[in-house]
Amino acid sequence: MKCHLCRHHCLLKEQQIGICGVNKNENDTLKTIVYNYPSALNIDPIEKKPLYHFLPGSKTLSIGTIGCNFRCPFCQNWQISQSKEIKSDIGELTPYDMMNIVAKYKCECVAYTYNEPTIFYPYAKDIGELVALKGAKNIFVTNGYESIEVIDDMDWVDAANIDLKSFNKDYYQKQLGGKLDYVLDTIERMYKKGIWIEITTLIIEGINDSDDELSQISGFIKDIDKNIPWHISAFHPDYKMLDKTYTKFQTLQKAYEIGKNNGLNYIYFGNVNFPSITYCPECNEELIVRSGFNVTKNILKQGKCPNCNTKIAGVF
């Protein structure tokens, strides 16, 4: 049996589980063994995903399971992404249970996050279609390895933050366990499908912080749309990369300047104690100010700059 959830397209014999660790050929049926079993469940501000141009300040139910289709040595959620323990202290929660949680806590959005949501897509979709009935929006926080079949099926997904971890094909394949070209294709397909997308790159010194690579990443984003927000996040030692140092703020500043010089309108720092500010790309008016994950100022008027009436890209 071939699994069509992600670009690995695993060929599974009877009782065999795919690379992700959670999809199994059981009696010639693909079974997602984590269905109904979240390993992480929290209510977060949407800025934590991070999404900065999609319903700022909204409350988001964040859901994750175990498993992943990548093997990133710097994973910050490795305790669940690389775990084999299907059941957690959270217990069993059906899609209807999730819908009731969204209604009870008045969450405007649901984010499928923490581990790679593509691998629990059947569970996510069943939740997503139900919460949409309550008016909630659906968000994917993803490594961008969805299959074309899944992307074509994602009419229920409203927004996505996609990791673009590097622009080095060898690094993607040998260290992360995927192919760069597939990730780039996913970004383009999701954008063309009308899903609001933002891109995150974790900057690791000595790995993906060269001027050339940062220029390639920001240039690729600009070629799709200069209004796609780019989140450049600082690395901290974790999982199998404990020998690397924290990313210096000067390195993030360099990435910021390269992205700006390439024409990107919206670039934000992540994992550092520094305000994230959305400026009008026309008049430079300070429009949205964030401190940590909290919005402390938002003067947009119907999604426009109140000073020059420029439409700001996003969903507001």
mmCIF file of C-alpha atoms in Angstrom:
data_model
loop_
_atom_site.group_PDB
_atom_site.id
_atom_site.type_symbol
_atom_site.label_atom_id
_atom_site.label_comp_id
_atom_site.label_asym_id
_atom_site.label_seq_id
_atom_site.Cartn_x
_atom_site.Cartn_y
_atom_site.Cartn_z
ATOM 1 C CA MET A 1 0.000 0.000 0.000
ATOM 2 C CA LYS A 2 1.243 3.486 -0.828
ATOM 3 C CA CYS A 3 0.590 6.270 1.688
ATOM 4 C CA HIS A 4 -0.339 9.553 0.007
ATOM 5 C CA LEU A 5 -0.181 11.880 3.021
ATOM 6 C CA CYS A 6 3.329 13.235 2.495
ATOM 7 C CA ARG A 7 5.981 13.344 -0.210
ATOM 8 C CA HIS A 8 7.757 10.256 1.125
ATOM 9 C CA HIS A 9 4.882 8.179 -0.327
ATOM 10 C CA CYS A 10 5.852 5.215 1.851
ATOM 11 C CA LEU A 11 5.178 1.748 0.457
ATOM 12 C CA LEU A 12 3.796 -0.254 3.384
ATOM 13 C CA LYS A 13 3.477 -4.008 3.747
ATOM 14 C CA GLU A 14 0.752 -5.440 5.991
ATOM 15 C CA GLN A 15 1.282 -4.165 9.574
ATOM 16 C CA GLN A 16 4.140 -1.907 8.474
ATOM 17 C CA ILE A 17 4.306 1.709 9.753
ATOM 18 C CA GLY A 18 5.636 4.572 7.633
ATOM 19 C CA ILE A 19 8.607 6.865 8.227
ATOM 20 C CA CYS A 20 6.347 9.133 10.293
ATOM 21 C CA GLY A 21 5.759 6.421 12.890
ATOM 22 C CA VAL A 22 1.986 6.849 12.983
ATOM 23 C CA ASN A 23 0.446 5.631 9.701
ATOM 24 C CA LYS A 24 0.058 1.882 9.375
ATOM 25 C CA ASN A 25 -1.119 -0.626 6.801
ATOM 26 C CA GLU A 26 -3.698 -2.561 8.770
ATOM 27 C CA ASN A 27 -5.818 -5.053 6.849
ATOM 28 C CA ASP A 28 -5.104 -3.184 3.595
ATOM 29 C CA THR A 29 -6.375 0.061 5.099
ATOM 30 C CA LEU A 30 -4.251 3.035 6.035
ATOM 31 C CA LYS A 31 -4.772 3.620 9.751
ATOM 32 C CA THR A 32 -3.580 6.767 11.523
ATOM 33 C CA ILE A 33 -2.802 5.233 14.906
ATOM 34 C CA VAL A 34 -2.743 8.596 16.709
ATOM 35 C CA TYR A 35 -6.315 9.431 15.633
ATOM 36 C CA ASN A 36 -8.143 10.726 18.761
ATOM 37 C CA TYR A 37 -4.882 10.787 20.753
ATOM 38 C CA PRO A 38 -3.277 14.243 21.004
ATOM 39 C CA SER A 39 0.009 14.477 22.892
ATOM 40 C CA ALA A 40 -0.048 18.265 23.210
ATOM 41 C CA LEU A 41 -3.018 20.582 23.678
ATOM 42 C CA ASN A 42 -2.830 24.253 24.635
ATOM 43 C CA ILE A 43 -4.545 27.570 24.077
ATOM 44 C CA ASP A 44 -2.062 30.076 22.642
ATOM 45 C CA PRO A 45 -2.019 33.504 21.049
ATOM 46 C CA ILE A 46 -1.794 33.128 17.285
ATOM 47 C CA GLU A 47 1.488 35.069 17.367
ATOM 48 C CA LYS A 48 3.123 31.982 18.904
ATOM 49 C CA LYS A 49 2.627 29.902 15.744
ATOM 50 C CA PRO A 50 4.034 32.350 14.470
ATOM 51 C CA LEU A 51 1.421 34.108 12.354
ATOM 52 C CA TYR A 52 1.591 37.906 12.398
ATOM 53 C CA HIS A 53 -0.666 38.824 9.485
ATOM 54 C CA PHE A 54 -3.573 36.489 10.249
ATOM 55 C CA LEU A 55 -6.133 37.640 12.819
ATOM 56 C CA PRO A 56 -3.631 39.350 15.189
ATOM 57 C CA GLY A 57 -4.326 38.816 18.870
ATOM 58 C CA SER A 58 -6.695 35.897 18.306
ATOM 59 C CA LYS A 59 -6.907 32.904 20.646
ATOM 60 C CA THR A 60 -5.819 29.594 19.141
ATOM 61 C CA LEU A 61 -6.311 25.998 20.236
ATOM 62 C CA SER A 62 -3.013 24.245 19.432
ATOM 63 C CA ILE A 63 -3.049 20.499 18.811
ATOM 64 C CA GLY A 64 -0.230 18.016 18.232
ATOM 65 C CA THR A 65 0.350 14.255 18.331
ATOM 66 C CA ILE A 66 3.497 12.146 18.325
ATOM 67 C CA GLY A 67 5.533 11.402 15.208
ATOM 68 C CA CYS A 68 7.174 13.259 12.338
ATOM 69 C CA ASN A 69 8.248 12.618 8.761
ATOM 70 C CA PHE A 70 11.514 14.573 9.249
ATOM 71 C CA ARG A 71 14.471 13.895 11.553
ATOM 72 C CA CYS A 72 15.733 17.410 12.294
ATOM 73 C CA PRO A 73 18.640 17.227 14.774
ATOM 74 C CA PHE A 74 17.637 20.610 16.255
ATOM 75 C CA CYS A 75 13.951 19.770 16.854
ATOM 76 C CA GLN A 76 12.558 21.746 19.776
ATOM 77 C CA ASN A 77 9.613 19.360 20.201
ATOM 78 C CA TRP A 78 11.575 16.127 19.871
ATOM 79 C CA GLN A 79 9.985 14.692 23.032
ATOM 80 C CA ILE A 80 6.772 14.166 21.068
ATOM 81 C CA SER A 81 7.923 14.248 17.437
ATOM 82 C CA GLN A 82 10.310 11.335 18.023
ATOM 83 C CA SER A 83 8.187 9.553 20.647
ATOM 84 C CA LYS A 84 6.551 6.138 20.241
ATOM 85 C CA GLU A 85 4.071 6.623 23.104
ATOM 86 C CA ILE A 86 0.734 7.049 21.353
ATOM 87 C CA LYS A 87 -1.353 7.758 24.430
ATOM 88 C CA SER A 88 -0.595 10.662 26.765
ATOM 89 C CA ASP A 89 -1.998 12.121 29.963
ATOM 90 C CA ILE A 90 -4.417 14.125 27.828
ATOM 91 C CA GLY A 91 -6.398 10.992 27.014
ATOM 92 C CA GLU A 92 -8.745 10.376 24.109
ATOM 93 C CA LEU A 93 -10.303 13.378 22.375
ATOM 94 C CA THR A 94 -12.506 12.934 19.336
ATOM 95 C CA PRO A 95 -12.992 15.665 16.717
ATOM 96 C CA TYR A 96 -16.351 16.425 18.405
ATOM 97 C CA ASP A 97 -14.536 16.852 21.721
ATOM 98 C CA MET A 98 -12.176 19.321 20.055
ATOM 99 C CA MET A 99 -15.123 21.223 18.599
ATOM 100 C CA ASN A 100 -16.620 21.521 22.080
ATOM 101 C CA ILE A 101 -13.300 22.777 23.501
ATOM 102 C CA VAL A 102 -13.139 25.446 20.797
ATOM 103 C CA ALA A 103 -16.689 26.548 21.642
ATOM 104 C CA LYS A 104 -16.143 26.469 25.417
ATOM 105 C CA TYR A 105 -12.972 28.593 25.345
ATOM 106 C CA LYS A 106 -14.108 30.809 22.457
ATOM 107 C CA CYS A 107 -11.062 30.077 20.313
ATOM 108 C CA GLU A 108 -11.040 31.909 17.000
ATOM 109 C CA CYS A 109 -8.565 29.461 15.444
ATOM 110 C CA VAL A 110 -7.257 25.912 15.673
ATOM 111 C CA ALA A 111 -3.582 25.256 14.891
ATOM 112 C CA TYR A 112 -2.217 21.836 14.015
ATOM 113 C CA THR A 113 1.318 22.158 15.305
ATOM 114 C CA TYR A 114 4.054 20.932 17.704
ATOM 115 C CA ASN A 115 4.798 17.939 15.467
ATOM 116 C CA GLU A 116 4.195 17.670 11.717
ATOM 117 C CA PRO A 117 0.402 17.844 11.164
ATOM 118 C CA THR A 118 0.539 16.263 7.699
ATOM 119 C CA ILE A 119 1.095 12.880 9.320
ATOM 120 C CA PHE A 120 -2.159 13.135 11.301
ATOM 121 C CA TYR A 121 -4.036 14.778 8.431
ATOM 122 C CA PRO A 122 -7.174 12.572 8.679
ATOM 123 C CA TYR A 123 -7.598 13.570 12.345
ATOM 124 C CA ALA A 124 -6.793 17.220 11.661
ATOM 125 C CA LYS A 125 -9.229 17.449 8.763
ATOM 126 C CA ASP A 126 -12.091 15.901 10.744
ATOM 127 C CA ILE A 127 -11.447 18.410 13.548
ATOM 128 C CA GLY A 128 -11.054 21.267 11.082
ATOM 129 C CA GLU A 129 -14.310 20.719 9.270
ATOM 130 C CA LEU A 130 -16.208 20.587 12.566
ATOM 131 C CA VAL A 131 -14.636 23.678 14.150
ATOM 132 C CA ALA A 132 -15.263 25.601 10.935
ATOM 133 C CA LEU A 133 -18.962 25.111 11.672
ATOM 134 C CA LYS A 134 -18.323 27.124 14.850
ATOM 135 C CA GLY A 135 -16.652 29.867 12.838
ATOM 136 C CA ALA A 136 -13.073 28.945 13.772
ATOM 137 C CA LYS A 137 -10.211 29.187 11.261
ATOM 138 C CA ASN A 138 -7.732 26.352 10.650
ATOM 139 C CA ILE A 139 -3.945 26.731 10.642
ATOM 140 C CA PHE A 140 -1.169 24.331 9.619
ATOM 141 C CA VAL A 141 2.301 24.793 11.146
ATOM 142 C CA THR A 142 4.278 22.560 8.852
ATOM 143 C CA ASN A 143 7.597 21.503 7.367
ATOM 144 C CA GLY A 144 6.045 21.750 3.924
ATOM 145 C CA TYR A 145 6.226 18.072 3.004
ATOM 146 C CA GLU A 146 2.546 17.589 2.206
ATOM 147 C CA SER A 147 1.779 15.453 -0.821
ATOM 148 C CA ILE A 148 0.163 17.130 -3.828
ATOM 149 C CA GLU A 149 -2.967 15.103 -3.054
ATOM 150 C CA VAL A 150 -3.164 16.568 0.445
ATOM 151 C CA ILE A 151 -2.542 20.128 -0.749
ATOM 152 C CA ASP A 152 -5.322 19.733 -3.310
ATOM 153 C CA ASP A 153 -7.594 18.586 -0.460
ATOM 154 C CA MET A 154 -6.768 21.513 1.871
ATOM 155 C CA ASP A 155 -9.782 23.698 1.074
ATOM 156 C CA TRP A 156 -10.575 23.656 4.796
ATOM 157 C CA VAL A 157 -7.174 25.169 5.747
ATOM 158 C CA ASP A 158 -7.093 28.966 6.050
ATOM 159 C CA ALA A 159 -3.456 29.713 6.897
ATOM 160 C CA ALA A 160 -0.075 28.031 7.217
ATOM 161 C CA ASN A 161 3.331 28.782 8.625
ATOM 162 C CA ILE A 162 5.813 26.774 6.577
ATOM 163 C CA ASP A 163 9.387 26.059 7.614
ATOM 164 C CA LEU A 164 12.013 26.782 4.979
ATOM 165 C CA LYS A 165 14.914 25.396 6.959
ATOM 166 C CA SER A 166 17.705 25.822 4.418
ATOM 167 C CA PHE A 167 18.367 26.301 0.722
ATOM 168 C CA ASN A 168 20.901 23.474 0.593
ATOM 169 C CA LYS A 169 19.606 20.318 -1.095
ATOM 170 C CA ASP A 170 22.249 18.048 0.453
ATOM 171 C CA TYR A 171 21.566 19.368 3.948
ATOM 172 C CA TYR A 172 17.832 18.824 3.559
ATOM 173 C CA GLN A 173 18.262 15.249 2.380
ATOM 174 C CA LYS A 174 21.132 14.086 4.608
ATOM 175 C CA GLN A 175 20.357 15.922 7.858
ATOM 176 C CA LEU A 176 16.601 16.517 7.824
ATOM 177 C CA GLY A 177 15.309 13.582 5.815
ATOM 178 C CA GLY A 178 13.525 15.401 3.000
ATOM 179 C CA LYS A 179 14.013 17.079 -0.360
ATOM 180 C CA LEU A 180 14.249 20.854 -0.669
ATOM 181 C CA ASP A 181 12.544 20.945 -4.060
ATOM 182 C CA TYR A 182 9.405 19.363 -2.604
ATOM 183 C CA VAL A 183 9.242 21.985 0.156
ATOM 184 C CA LEU A 184 9.638 24.804 -2.372
ATOM 185 C CA ASP A 185 6.895 23.240 -4.490
ATOM 186 C CA THR A 186 4.578 23.034 -1.472
ATOM 187 C CA ILE A 187 5.091 26.725 -0.673
ATOM 188 C CA GLU A 188 4.188 27.704 -4.228
ATOM 189 C CA ARG A 189 1.172 25.375 -4.347
ATOM 190 C CA MET A 190 -0.252 26.578 -1.030
ATOM 191 C CA TYR A 191 0.193 30.196 -2.086
ATOM 192 C CA LYS A 192 -1.567 29.583 -5.411
ATOM 193 C CA LYS A 193 -4.354 27.734 -3.598
ATOM 194 C CA GLY A 194 -5.124 30.899 -1.627
ATOM 195 C CA ILE A 195 -3.970 29.691 1.788
ATOM 196 C CA TRP A 196 -2.448 32.618 3.708
ATOM 197 C CA ILE A 197 1.208 31.645 4.218
ATOM 198 C CA GLU A 198 4.084 32.879 6.326
ATOM 199 C CA ILE A 199 7.596 31.413 6.207
ATOM 200 C CA THR A 200 9.922 30.606 9.119
ATOM 201 C CA THR A 201 13.662 29.989 8.922
ATOM 202 C CA LEU A 202 15.567 28.924 12.046
ATOM 203 C CA ILE A 203 18.980 30.543 11.626
ATOM 204 C CA ILE A 204 21.806 28.265 12.783
ATOM 205 C CA GLU A 205 25.293 29.733 12.599
ATOM 206 C CA GLY A 206 27.611 27.664 10.449
ATOM 207 C CA ILE A 207 24.665 25.812 8.885
ATOM 208 C CA ASN A 208 22.389 28.206 6.984
ATOM 209 C CA ASP A 209 23.612 31.726 7.860
ATOM 210 C CA SER A 210 25.818 32.492 4.860
ATOM 211 C CA ASP A 211 24.988 35.625 2.896
ATOM 212 C CA ASP A 212 24.427 33.524 -0.206
ATOM 213 C CA GLU A 213 21.967 31.117 1.400
ATOM 214 C CA LEU A 214 20.011 33.847 3.173
ATOM 215 C CA SER A 215 19.793 35.696 -0.122
ATOM 216 C CA GLN A 216 18.540 32.559 -1.880
ATOM 217 C CA ILE A 217 15.845 31.978 0.754
ATOM 218 C CA SER A 218 14.594 35.568 0.819
ATOM 219 C CA GLY A 219 14.876 35.816 -2.969
ATOM 220 C CA PHE A 220 12.730 32.709 -3.408
ATOM 221 C CA ILE A 221 10.059 34.174 -1.105
ATOM 222 C CA LYS A 222 10.172 37.524 -2.928
ATOM 223 C CA ASP A 223 9.749 35.817 -6.309
ATOM 224 C CA ILE A 224 6.459 34.347 -5.070
ATOM 225 C CA ASP A 225 5.231 37.477 -3.269
ATOM 226 C CA LYS A 226 7.178 40.243 -1.540
ATOM 227 C CA ASN A 227 4.322 40.499 0.997
ATOM 228 C CA ILE A 228 4.817 36.997 2.434
ATOM 229 C CA PRO A 229 6.082 37.523 5.997
ATOM 230 C CA TRP A 230 9.488 35.951 6.745
ATOM 231 C CA HIS A 231 10.158 34.946 10.361
ATOM 232 C CA ILE A 232 13.883 34.616 11.088
ATOM 233 C CA SER A 233 14.260 32.783 14.373
ATOM 234 C CA ALA A 234 17.232 32.324 16.682
ATOM 235 C CA PHE A 235 18.475 28.796 17.327
ATOM 236 C CA HIS A 236 19.076 27.463 20.825
ATOM 237 C CA PRO A 237 20.842 24.150 21.547
ATOM 238 C CA ASP A 238 18.398 21.246 21.705
ATOM 239 C CA TYR A 239 17.966 17.534 20.979
ATOM 240 C CA LYS A 240 21.028 16.356 18.988
ATOM 241 C CA MET A 241 22.533 19.810 18.393
ATOM 242 C CA LEU A 242 23.756 20.663 21.861
ATOM 243 C CA ASP A 243 27.211 21.564 20.543
ATOM 244 C CA LYS A 244 25.986 24.608 18.589
ATOM 245 C CA THR A 245 25.804 28.072 20.131
ATOM 246 C CA TYR A 246 22.800 30.380 20.389
ATOM 247 C CA THR A 247 22.281 32.484 17.294
ATOM 248 C CA LYS A 248 23.695 35.973 17.802
ATOM 249 C CA PHE A 249 21.334 38.889 17.305
ATOM 250 C CA GLN A 250 23.817 40.358 14.816
ATOM 251 C CA THR A 251 23.284 37.268 12.642
ATOM 252 C CA LEU A 252 19.531 37.859 12.641
ATOM 253 C CA GLN A 253 20.123 41.510 11.803
ATOM 254 C CA LYS A 254 22.232 40.439 8.837
ATOM 255 C CA ALA A 255 19.434 38.152 7.622
ATOM 256 C CA TYR A 256 16.976 41.020 8.062
ATOM 257 C CA GLU A 257 19.066 43.374 5.927
ATOM 258 C CA ILE A 258 19.538 40.764 3.223
ATOM 259 C CA GLY A 259 15.794 40.102 3.119
ATOM 260 C CA LYS A 260 15.007 43.816 2.976
ATOM 261 C CA ASN A 261 17.550 44.338 0.203
ATOM 262 C CA ASN A 262 15.868 41.515 -1.701
ATOM 263 C CA GLY A 263 12.564 43.409 -1.479
ATOM 264 C CA LEU A 264 10.622 41.626 1.261
ATOM 265 C CA ASN A 265 8.134 43.934 2.958
ATOM 266 C CA TYR A 266 7.622 42.066 6.238
ATOM 267 C CA ILE A 267 10.456 40.439 8.219
ATOM 268 C CA TYR A 268 10.267 39.515 11.897
ATOM 269 C CA PHE A 269 12.710 38.295 14.533
ATOM 270 C CA GLY A 270 11.843 35.185 16.545
ATOM 271 C CA ASN A 271 13.122 33.605 19.763
ATOM 272 C CA VAL A 272 14.708 36.889 20.858
ATOM 273 C CA ASN A 273 13.633 39.639 23.237
ATOM 274 C CA PHE A 274 12.977 42.250 20.573
ATOM 275 C CA PRO A 275 9.716 43.951 19.552
ATOM 276 C CA SER A 276 8.072 42.614 16.394
ATOM 277 C CA ILE A 277 6.631 45.575 14.545
ATOM 278 C CA THR A 278 4.587 45.668 11.361
ATOM 279 C CA TYR A 279 5.364 48.826 9.399
ATOM 280 C CA CYS A 280 3.438 50.172 6.457
ATOM 281 C CA PRO A 281 5.553 49.363 3.378
ATOM 282 C CA GLU A 282 4.555 52.692 1.789
ATOM 283 C CA CYS A 283 4.810 55.330 4.532
ATOM 284 C CA ASN A 284 6.626 53.355 7.270
ATOM 285 C CA GLU A 285 3.862 54.021 9.814
ATOM 286 C CA GLU A 286 4.114 51.765 12.885
ATOM 287 C CA LEU A 287 0.942 49.692 12.595
ATOM 288 C CA ILE A 288 1.148 46.627 14.855
ATOM 289 C CA VAL A 289 3.507 46.271 17.810
ATOM 290 C CA ARG A 290 4.054 42.927 19.546
ATOM 291 C CA SER A 291 5.883 42.345 22.802
ATOM 292 C CA GLY A 292 6.627 38.662 23.090
ATOM 293 C CA PHE A 293 3.419 37.016 21.897
ATOM 294 C CA ASN A 294 1.183 39.904 22.943
ATOM 295 C CA VAL A 295 -0.157 42.607 20.627
ATOM 296 C CA THR A 296 0.346 45.920 22.437
ATOM 297 C CA LYS A 297 -0.716 48.177 19.561
ATOM 298 C CA ASN A 298 -2.815 47.700 16.441
ATOM 299 C CA ILE A 299 -4.011 50.764 14.556
ATOM 300 C CA LEU A 300 -5.035 49.070 11.310
ATOM 301 C CA LYS A 301 -8.362 50.272 9.958
ATOM 302 C CA GLN A 302 -10.122 47.524 8.000
ATOM 303 C CA GLY A 303 -6.736 46.049 7.151
ATOM 304 C CA LYS A 304 -5.356 49.366 5.917
ATOM 305 C CA CYS A 305 -2.775 51.863 7.111
ATOM 306 C CA PRO A 306 -4.685 54.784 8.687
ATOM 307 C CA ASN A 307 -2.004 57.202 7.524
ATOM 308 C CA CYS A 308 -1.823 56.483 3.777
ATOM 309 C CA ASN A 309 -4.685 53.990 3.249
ATOM 310 C CA THR A 310 -2.335 51.270 1.911
ATOM 311 C CA LYS A 311 -3.830 47.764 2.118
ATOM 312 C CA ILE A 312 -1.643 45.593 4.335
ATOM 313 C CA ALA A 313 -1.258 42.006 3.134
ATOM 314 C CA GLY A 314 -2.926 39.476 5.388
ATOM 315 C CA VAL A 315 -6.221 38.513 7.002
ATOM 316 C CA PHE A 316 -7.286 41.147 9.549
#
